[in-house]
């Protein structure tokens, strides 16, 4: 999953965003997970959030965990930035980049890097 947030104001201290990676207030337990990570970066005036999720013995629905992780991270970033931004903060382009296995098989978005 990948999400782009466009933010045009003064960017806050990156340590605030790094702390999101350790946020555990919301546990994602729709399916049993063996791995979940959320990476947050900033380049060219955009915040990029990407999540990777792995599950063992679960054949379907795992991508919902990644979508939830990216969405919660985006909303947290939005909440942190709204006092700093006078104009709109746009959250957009949540998309599945790659999926391996599952009931419908594997998927790799055209142009996505592995």
Coordinates of C-alpha atoms in Angstrom, one line a residue:
X1 CA 0.0 0.0 0.0
X2 CA 1.2 3.5 -0.7
X3 CA -0.3 6.8 0.1
X4 CA 0.8 10.3 -0.9
X5 CA 0.0 13.4 1.3
X6 CA 0.6 16.8 -0.2
X7 CA 1.7 19.4 2.3
X8 CA 2.9 22.8 1.3
X9 CA 3.7 24.4 4.7
X10 CA 6.7 24.3 7.0
X11 CA 7.5 20.7 7.5
X12 CA 7.6 19.6 11.2
X13 CA 10.5 17.9 12.9
X14 CA 11.1 14.5 11.3
X15 CA 11.4 12.9 14.7
X16 CA 7.6 13.4 15.2
X17 CA 7.0 11.4 12.1
X18 CA 9.4 8.7 13.1
X19 CA 7.5 8.2 16.3
X20 CA 4.5 7.2 14.3
X21 CA 6.3 4.0 13.3
X22 CA 6.2 2.9 17.0
X23 CA 2.6 3.9 17.6
X24 CA 0.6 1.0 19.1
X25 CA -2.7 2.7 20.2
X26 CA -4.5 0.8 17.4
X27 CA -3.9 -2.9 17.0
X28 CA -4.7 -4.3 13.6
X29 CA -6.2 -7.7 14.3
X30 CA -8.5 -8.4 11.4
X31 CA -6.3 -11.4 10.5
X32 CA -3.3 -13.0 12.4
X33 CA -0.2 -11.2 11.2
X34 CA 3.4 -12.4 11.3
X35 CA 4.8 -8.9 10.2
X36 CA 3.6 -5.3 9.8
X37 CA 5.7 -2.2 9.1
X38 CA 4.8 1.4 8.2
X39 CA 7.5 3.5 6.6
X40 CA 7.1 7.3 6.4
X41 CA 9.3 9.5 4.2
X42 CA 9.3 13.0 2.8
X43 CA 10.5 14.1 -0.6
X44 CA 9.7 16.7 -3.2
X45 CA 7.1 18.4 -0.9
X46 CA 5.2 15.1 -0.3
X47 CA 4.9 12.7 2.6
X48 CA 5.0 9.1 1.4
X49 CA 3.6 6.4 3.6
X50 CA 4.1 2.7 2.8
X51 CA 3.0 -0.4 4.7
X52 CA 4.1 -4.0 4.4
X53 CA 2.0 -6.8 6.0
X54 CA 2.6 -10.5 6.1
X55 CA 0.4 -13.3 7.4
X56 CA 0.9 -17.0 7.8
X57 CA -1.9 -19.4 7.2
X58 CA -4.4 -16.7 6.1
X59 CA -5.5 -16.8 2.5
X60 CA -7.6 -13.6 2.2
X61 CA -8.0 -10.1 3.6
X62 CA -4.4 -9.4 4.5
X63 CA -4.3 -6.3 2.3
X64 CA -7.0 -4.7 4.5
X65 CA -4.5 -4.6 7.3
X66 CA -2.0 -2.7 5.1
X67 CA -4.8 -0.3 4.0
X68 CA -5.8 0.3 7.6
X69 CA -2.1 0.9 8.7
X70 CA -1.6 3.4 5.9
X71 CA -4.9 5.1 6.5
X72 CA -4.3 5.5 10.3
X73 CA -0.8 6.8 9.7
X74 CA -2.1 9.3 7.1
X75 CA -4.8 10.6 9.5
X76 CA -2.2 10.9 12.3
X77 CA 0.1 12.9 10.0
X78 CA -2.9 15.1 9.0
X79 CA -3.7 15.8 12.6
X80 CA -0.1 16.8 13.3
X81 CA 0.1 19.1 10.3
X82 CA -3.2 20.9 10.5
X83 CA -2.0 23.5 13.0
X84 CA 0.9 24.3 10.6
X85 CA -1.0 24.5 7.4
X86 CA -3.2 27.5 6.3
X87 CA -4.4 25.8 3.2
X88 CA -5.8 22.4 2.5
X89 CA -3.9 19.2 3.3
X90 CA -4.7 16.6 0.7
X91 CA -4.7 12.9 1.5
X92 CA -4.8 10.9 -1.8
X93 CA -3.8 7.9 -3.7
X94 CA -4.1 4.9 -1.4
X95 CA -3.3 2.0 -3.6
X96 CA -2.3 -1.7 -3.5
X97 CA 1.2 -2.0 -5.1
X98 CA 1.8 -5.7 -4.6
X99 CA 0.0 -8.8 -3.2
X100 CA 1.3 -12.3 -3.1
X101 CA -1.0 -15.3 -2.7
X102 CA -4.6 -15.0 -1.4
X103 CA -7.8 -16.4 -2.8
X104 CA -7.5 -14.3 -6.0
X105 CA -3.8 -14.9 -6.5
X106 CA -0.9 -12.5 -6.8
X107 CA -0.9 -8.9 -8.1
X108 CA 1.8 -6.4 -9.0
X109 CA 0.8 -2.9 -10.0
X110 CA 2.2 -2.0 -13.4
X111 CA 5.3 0.1 -12.9
X112 CA 5.6 -0.7 -9.1
X113 CA 9.1 -1.6 -8.1
X114 CA 9.6 -4.9 -6.1

